CSV table of C-alpha atoms and ligand atoms in Angstrom, one decimal:
chain,number,residue,atom,x,y,z
A,1,MET,CA,40.0,41.4,-36.5
A,2,PRO,CA,41.7,42.7,-39.7
A,3,ASN,CA,39.3,44.4,-42.2
A,4,GLY,CA,39.5,44.4,-46.0
A,5,ARG,CA,40.2,40.7,-46.5
A,6,LEU,CA,37.0,40.4,-48.7
A,7,GLU,CA,37.2,43.9,-50.1
A,8,GLY,CA,35.0,44.2,-53.2
A,9,LYS,CA,33.7,40.7,-53.0
A,10,ARG,CA,30.0,40.1,-53.8
A,11,ALA,CA,28.8,37.2,-51.7
A,12,LEU,CA,25.6,35.1,-51.2
A,13,VAL,CA,25.2,33.4,-47.8
A,14,THR,CA,22.4,30.9,-47.4
A,15,GLY,CA,20.7,30.4,-44.0
A,16,ALA,CA,21.9,33.9,-43.3
A,17,ALA,CA,19.2,34.5,-40.6
A,18,GLY,CA,20.5,31.6,-38.5
A,19,GLY,CA,23.2,31.6,-35.8
A,20,LEU,CA,26.3,30.9,-37.9
A,21,GLY,CA,24.9,32.5,-41.1
A,22,ALA,CA,24.3,35.9,-39.4
A,23,ALA,CA,27.8,35.8,-38.0
A,24,ILE,CA,29.3,35.0,-41.4
A,25,ALA,CA,27.3,37.8,-43.0
A,26,ALA,CA,28.4,40.3,-40.3
A,27,ARG,CA,32.1,39.4,-40.6
A,28,PHE,CA,31.9,39.5,-44.4
A,29,VAL,CA,30.5,43.0,-44.3
A,30,ALA,CA,33.2,44.0,-41.8
A,31,ASP,CA,35.8,42.6,-44.1
A,32,GLY,CA,34.6,44.7,-47.1
A,33,ALA,CA,32.1,42.4,-48.9
A,34,ARG,CA,28.6,43.0,-50.1
A,35,VAL,CA,26.3,40.2,-49.0
A,36,LEU,CA,23.1,38.8,-50.3
A,37,LEU,CA,21.3,37.3,-47.3
A,38,GLY,CA,19.4,34.2,-48.3
A,39,ASP,CA,17.0,32.5,-46.0
A,40,VAL,CA,13.4,31.2,-45.7
A,41,ASP,CA,13.0,33.2,-42.5
A,42,ARG,CA,12.0,36.5,-44.0
A,43,ALA,CA,11.4,38.4,-40.7
A,44,ARG,CA,14.8,37.6,-39.2
A,45,GLY,CA,16.5,38.0,-42.6
A,46,GLU,CA,15.1,41.5,-43.2
A,47,GLN,CA,16.0,42.5,-39.6
A,48,LEU,CA,19.5,41.3,-40.2
A,49,ALA,CA,19.7,43.4,-43.4
A,50,ARG,CA,18.6,46.5,-41.5
A,51,ASP,CA,21.2,45.8,-38.7
A,52,LEU,CA,24.1,45.2,-41.1
A,53,GLY,CA,23.3,48.2,-43.4
A,54,ASP,CA,23.3,49.0,-47.0
A,55,ARG,CA,26.0,46.6,-48.1
A,56,THR,CA,23.5,43.8,-47.6
A,57,VAL,CA,20.3,42.8,-49.4
A,58,PHE,CA,17.8,40.1,-48.1
A,59,VAL,CA,16.3,37.6,-50.5
A,60,THR,CA,13.8,35.0,-49.6
A,61,LEU,CA,15.6,31.8,-50.7
A,62,ASP,CA,14.5,28.3,-50.1
A,63,VAL,CA,17.7,26.4,-51.1
A,64,ALA,CA,15.7,23.4,-52.1
A,65,ALA,CA,13.7,25.4,-54.8
A,66,PRO,CA,15.5,25.9,-58.1
A,67,PRO,CA,13.5,29.0,-59.1
A,68,ALA,CA,14.5,30.7,-55.9
A,69,TRP,CA,18.2,30.3,-56.9
A,70,ASN,CA,17.5,31.9,-60.3
A,71,LYS,CA,15.9,34.9,-58.5
A,72,ALA,CA,18.9,35.2,-56.2
A,73,MET,CA,21.3,35.2,-59.1
A,74,GLU,CA,19.2,37.9,-60.9
A,75,ILE,CA,19.3,40.1,-57.8
A,76,ALA,CA,23.1,39.7,-57.6
A,77,ALA,CA,23.4,40.6,-61.3
A,78,THR,CA,21.1,43.6,-61.1
A,79,ALA,CA,22.4,45.0,-57.8
A,80,TRP,CA,26.1,44.2,-58.2
A,81,GLY,CA,26.7,43.0,-61.7
A,82,GLY,CA,27.6,39.4,-60.6
A,83,LEU,CA,28.7,37.2,-57.7
A,84,ASP,CA,32.2,36.1,-56.4
A,85,VAL,CA,31.4,34.0,-53.3
A,86,LEU,CA,28.7,31.5,-52.5
A,87,VAL,CA,28.5,30.2,-48.9
A,88,ASN,CA,26.2,27.2,-48.7
A,89,ASN,CA,25.4,27.4,-45.0
A,90,ALA,CA,21.6,26.6,-44.7
A,91,ALA,CA,20.8,23.2,-43.3
A,92,LEU,CA,18.5,21.3,-41.1
A,93,ALA,CA,19.9,19.6,-38.1
A,94,SER,CA,18.5,16.7,-36.1
A,95,PRO,CA,18.9,14.7,-33.0
A,96,ILE,CA,19.7,11.0,-33.7
A,97,VAL,CA,16.7,9.3,-35.3
A,98,PRO,CA,17.6,5.6,-35.8
A,99,ILE,CA,17.3,4.4,-39.4
A,100,GLU,CA,14.3,2.2,-38.7
A,101,GLN,CA,12.4,5.0,-37.1
A,102,ARG,CA,13.2,7.7,-39.7
A,103,ASP,CA,10.2,8.8,-41.8
A,104,PRO,CA,11.4,8.5,-45.5
A,105,ALA,CA,9.8,11.9,-46.3
A,106,ASP,CA,11.9,13.5,-43.5
A,107,TRP,CA,15.0,11.8,-44.9
A,108,ASP,CA,14.2,13.2,-48.4
A,109,ARG,CA,13.6,16.7,-46.9
A,110,MET,CA,17.0,16.6,-45.1
A,111,MET,CA,18.8,15.5,-48.3
A,112,ALA,CA,16.9,18.1,-50.4
A,113,ILE,CA,18.0,21.0,-48.1
A,114,ASN,CA,21.4,19.9,-46.8
A,115,LEU,CA,22.8,18.4,-50.0
A,116,GLY,CA,20.3,19.3,-52.8
A,117,GLY,CA,20.6,23.0,-51.7
A,118,PRO,CA,24.3,23.3,-52.3
A,119,PHE,CA,23.9,21.3,-55.5
A,120,LEU,CA,21.3,23.8,-56.8
A,121,GLY,CA,23.5,26.7,-55.5
A,122,ALA,CA,26.5,25.5,-57.5
A,123,ARG,CA,24.3,24.9,-60.5
A,124,ALA,CA,23.0,28.4,-60.4
A,125,ALA,CA,26.3,30.1,-59.5
A,126,LEU,CA,28.7,28.3,-61.8
A,127,PRO,CA,27.6,30.1,-65.0
A,128,VAL,CA,27.7,33.4,-63.2
A,129,PHE,CA,31.2,32.7,-61.8
A,130,ARG,CA,32.4,31.6,-65.3
A,131,ALA,CA,31.0,34.8,-66.9
A,132,GLY,CA,32.8,36.8,-64.2
A,133,GLY,CA,36.2,35.0,-64.6
A,134,GLY,CA,35.8,32.8,-61.5
A,135,GLY,CA,34.4,32.4,-58.0
A,136,VAL,CA,34.5,30.6,-54.7
A,137,ILE,CA,32.2,28.2,-53.0
A,138,VAL,CA,32.4,27.4,-49.3
A,139,ASN,CA,30.2,24.6,-48.2
A,140,VAL,CA,29.4,24.5,-44.5
A,141,SER,CA,29.4,20.8,-43.6
A,142,SER,CA,30.0,19.3,-40.2
A,143,VAL,CA,32.3,16.7,-38.4
A,144,ALA,CA,29.2,14.5,-39.2
A,145,GLY,CA,30.2,14.6,-42.9
A,146,LEU,CA,33.5,12.9,-42.2
A,147,GLY,CA,33.3,10.9,-39.0
A,148,GLN,CA,32.1,10.5,-35.4
A,149,SER,CA,29.5,8.2,-37.0
A,150,GLY,CA,28.4,6.5,-33.8
A,151,ILE,CA,26.9,9.7,-32.3
A,152,MET,CA,25.4,11.4,-35.4
A,153,ASP,CA,21.9,11.3,-36.9
A,154,PRO,CA,22.0,9.1,-40.0
A,155,ALA,CA,20.2,11.5,-42.2
A,156,TYR,CA,22.2,14.5,-41.2
A,157,ALA,CA,25.5,12.7,-41.4
A,158,CYS,CA,24.7,11.3,-44.9
A,159,SER,CA,23.6,14.6,-46.2
A,160,LYS,CA,26.9,16.2,-44.9
A,161,ALA,CA,29.0,13.3,-46.2
A,162,GLY,CA,27.4,13.9,-49.7
A,163,LEU,CA,28.3,17.5,-49.4
A,164,THR,CA,32.0,16.5,-48.8
A,165,MET,CA,32.0,14.7,-52.2
A,166,LEU,CA,30.0,17.5,-53.9
A,167,THR,CA,32.8,19.8,-52.8
A,168,ARG,CA,35.5,17.6,-54.2
A,169,ILE,CA,33.6,17.1,-57.5
A,170,ILE,CA,33.1,20.9,-58.0
A,171,ALA,CA,36.8,21.5,-57.1
A,172,ALA,CA,38.0,18.9,-59.6
A,173,GLN,CA,35.6,19.6,-62.4
A,174,HIS,CA,35.6,23.5,-62.3
A,175,ALA,CA,39.1,24.5,-61.4
A,176,ARG,CA,39.7,25.5,-65.0
A,177,ASP,CA,36.7,27.8,-64.8
A,178,GLY,CA,38.5,29.7,-62.1
A,179,VAL,CA,36.3,28.2,-59.4
A,180,ARG,CA,37.5,27.0,-56.0
A,181,CYS,CA,35.3,24.9,-53.7
A,182,ASN,CA,36.1,23.8,-50.1
A,183,SER,CA,34.1,22.6,-47.2
A,184,VAL,CA,34.3,23.6,-43.5
A,185,HIS,CA,33.5,20.9,-40.9
A,186,PRO,CA,32.7,22.3,-37.5
A,187,GLY,CA,32.1,20.3,-34.4
A,188,PRO,CA,29.4,21.6,-32.0
A,189,ILE,CA,29.4,25.4,-31.9
A,190,ASP,CA,28.8,27.3,-28.6
A,191,THR,CA,25.4,28.8,-29.5
A,192,PRO,CA,22.2,29.2,-27.3
A,193,LEU,CA,20.8,26.2,-29.1
A,194,ALA,CA,23.8,24.0,-28.3
A,195,ARG,CA,23.8,25.2,-24.7
A,196,ALA,CA,20.1,24.2,-24.5
A,197,THR,CA,20.8,20.9,-26.2
A,198,TYR,CA,23.6,20.0,-23.8
A,199,ALA,CA,22.1,21.7,-20.7
A,200,ASP,CA,22.2,18.3,-18.8
A,201,THR,CA,25.7,18.0,-17.3
A,202,GLU,CA,26.1,14.3,-18.2
A,203,THR,CA,25.1,14.8,-21.8
A,204,LEU,CA,27.5,17.7,-22.1
A,205,ALA,CA,30.3,15.7,-20.5
A,206,GLN,CA,29.7,12.8,-23.0
A,207,ARG,CA,29.8,15.2,-26.0
A,208,LEU,CA,32.9,16.9,-24.7
A,209,SER,CA,34.6,13.6,-24.2
A,210,ARG,CA,34.6,13.2,-28.1
A,211,ILE,CA,36.4,16.6,-28.5
A,212,PRO,CA,40.2,16.6,-27.7
A,213,ALA,CA,40.1,20.4,-27.1
A,214,GLY,CA,37.5,19.8,-24.4
A,215,ARG,CA,35.2,22.6,-25.5
A,216,PHE,CA,32.8,23.6,-28.2
A,217,ALA,CA,33.9,26.0,-31.0
A,218,GLN,CA,33.2,29.7,-30.7
A,219,VAL,CA,31.2,31.1,-33.6
A,220,GLU,CA,34.0,33.4,-34.6
A,221,GLU,CA,36.4,30.5,-34.9
A,222,VAL,CA,34.2,28.9,-37.5
A,223,VAL,CA,33.6,32.2,-39.3
A,224,ALA,CA,37.4,32.8,-39.4
A,225,ALA,CA,37.9,29.5,-41.4
A,226,ILE,CA,35.1,30.5,-43.8
A,227,VAL,CA,36.6,34.0,-44.4
A,228,TYR,CA,40.0,32.4,-45.1
A,229,LEU,CA,38.5,30.0,-47.7
A,230,ALA,CA,36.4,32.8,-49.3
A,231,SER,CA,39.3,35.2,-49.6
A,232,GLU,CA,42.3,35.4,-51.9
A,233,GLU,CA,44.5,34.1,-49.1
A,234,SER,CA,43.4,30.6,-50.0
A,235,ALA,CA,43.8,31.2,-53.8
A,236,TYR,CA,45.6,27.8,-54.3
A,237,VAL,CA,43.4,25.8,-51.9
A,238,THR,CA,40.6,23.8,-53.4
A,239,GLY,CA,38.8,20.5,-52.7
A,240,VAL,CA,39.8,20.7,-49.0
A,241,ALA,CA,37.6,19.5,-46.1
A,242,LEU,CA,38.8,21.8,-43.3
A,243,GLY,CA,37.9,20.6,-39.8
A,244,VAL,CA,37.2,23.3,-37.2
A,245,ASP,CA,36.5,20.8,-34.5
A,246,GLY,CA,39.1,21.0,-31.7
A,247,GLY,CA,40.6,17.7,-33.0
A,248,ALA,CA,37.3,15.7,-33.0
A,249,LEU,CA,38.1,14.1,-36.3
A,250,VAL,CA,41.5,12.8,-35.3
A,251,GLN,CA,40.3,11.2,-32.1
B,301,LIG,N1,25.4,24.8,-34.7
B,301,LIG,C1,26.3,23.8,-34.7
B,301,LIG,O1,26.7,23.4,-33.6
B,301,LIG,C2,26.8,23.3,-36.0
B,301,LIG,C3,27.9,22.3,-36.0
B,301,LIG,C4,28.3,21.8,-37.2
B,301,LIG,C5,27.8,22.3,-38.4
B,301,LIG,N2,26.8,23.2,-38.4
B,301,LIG,C6,26.3,23.7,-39.7
B,301,LIG,O2,26.4,25.1,-39.7
B,301,LIG,C7,25.3,25.6,-40.5
B,301,LIG,C8,24.5,26.6,-39.9
B,301,LIG,O3,24.0,26.1,-38.7
B,301,LIG,P1,23.3,27.0,-37.5
B,301,LIG,O4,23.8,26.4,-36.2
B,301,LIG,O5,23.6,28.5,-37.8
B,301,LIG,O6,21.8,26.6,-37.7
B,301,LIG,P2,20.5,27.5,-37.5
B,301,LIG,O7,19.4,26.6,-37.4
B,301,LIG,O8,20.7,28.6,-36.4
B,301,LIG,O9,20.4,28.3,-38.9
B,301,LIG,C9,20.0,27.7,-40.1
B,301,LIG,C10,19.3,28.7,-41.0
B,301,LIG,O10,19.0,28.0,-42.2
B,301,LIG,C11,17.7,28.5,-42.5
B,301,LIG,N3,17.1,27.5,-43.4
B,301,LIG,C12,16.5,26.3,-43.0
B,301,LIG,N4,16.0,25.7,-44.1
B,301,LIG,C13,16.3,26.5,-45.2
B,301,LIG,C14,16.0,26.4,-46.6
B,301,LIG,N5,15.3,25.4,-47.1
B,301,LIG,N6,16.4,27.4,-47.4
B,301,LIG,C15,17.1,28.5,-46.8
B,301,LIG,N7,17.4,28.6,-45.5
B,301,LIG,C16,16.9,27.6,-44.7
B,301,LIG,C17,16.9,28.7,-41.2
B,301,LIG,O11,15.8,29.5,-41.4
B,301,LIG,C18,18.0,29.3,-40.4
B,301,LIG,O12,18.1,30.7,-40.5
B,301,LIG,C19,24.6,24.3,-41.0
B,301,LIG,O13,25.0,23.9,-42.2
B,301,LIG,C20,24.9,23.3,-39.9
B,301,LIG,O14,24.8,22.0,-40.4
B,301,LIG,C21,26.3,23.8,-37.2
């Protein structure tokens, strides 16, 4: 993999202690960025910071809590003098809970984290980006945010669909601030969790039948799309919903 594509960039990755978040953080560091690792899981986040070295700092960040975002921005300002990239990656996932069976409080919690989190992140980062002459937001959505509606959890899908429009709104309303905003829409990613979820051969076959490529994404394939959107290589790309889904959304 080429290094240096994010040289000098100061990034905040939310949900950094999780499967995809940790891989994004590791690749960002390898490509020259400094990374603020935001997560509610302090033990795993601090361990990741130790593993990735002194170009990373862990911050306890509940993306649904506005004061936590202010603290994260203060840390970025104090440690690095600003921020260039925000990756809104933290989210809750869910197996399908039919609408009539979904607890309204659980619905609200999903919205608060998956959609409210990126909103609060943008709200905190925009003034910092503007002060620094610009910035980039990459929202980690899902194929659930655009389609495959018959097999998705309603709450999860609606939170990710809202994130698609939030992405477009930010792109349209803040381009003149030097801010770009795009979303990435992975299908299922080959992680230990996905392997456990689809351990049953029939369930796996059913899920794969909805993916023209006939396989799940490798974590690195999703990270590569995020690096592209975070880097200057995509300088004229904004408001895009980029599927990383083996063709799932054109099926
Ligand atoms: N894994 C997949 O197959 C898949 C497919 C499509 C999209 N995605 C998306 O990719 C992103 C990452 O998913 P993952 O598979 O790495 O999940 P994961 O569960 O491994 O990681 C999620 C991380 O978010 C953190 N988190 C949860 N609530 C938080 C909060 N309120 N504030 C801050 N951090 C919080 C968790 O502690 C965890 O570290 C999510 O946005 C998810 O919707 C994943």
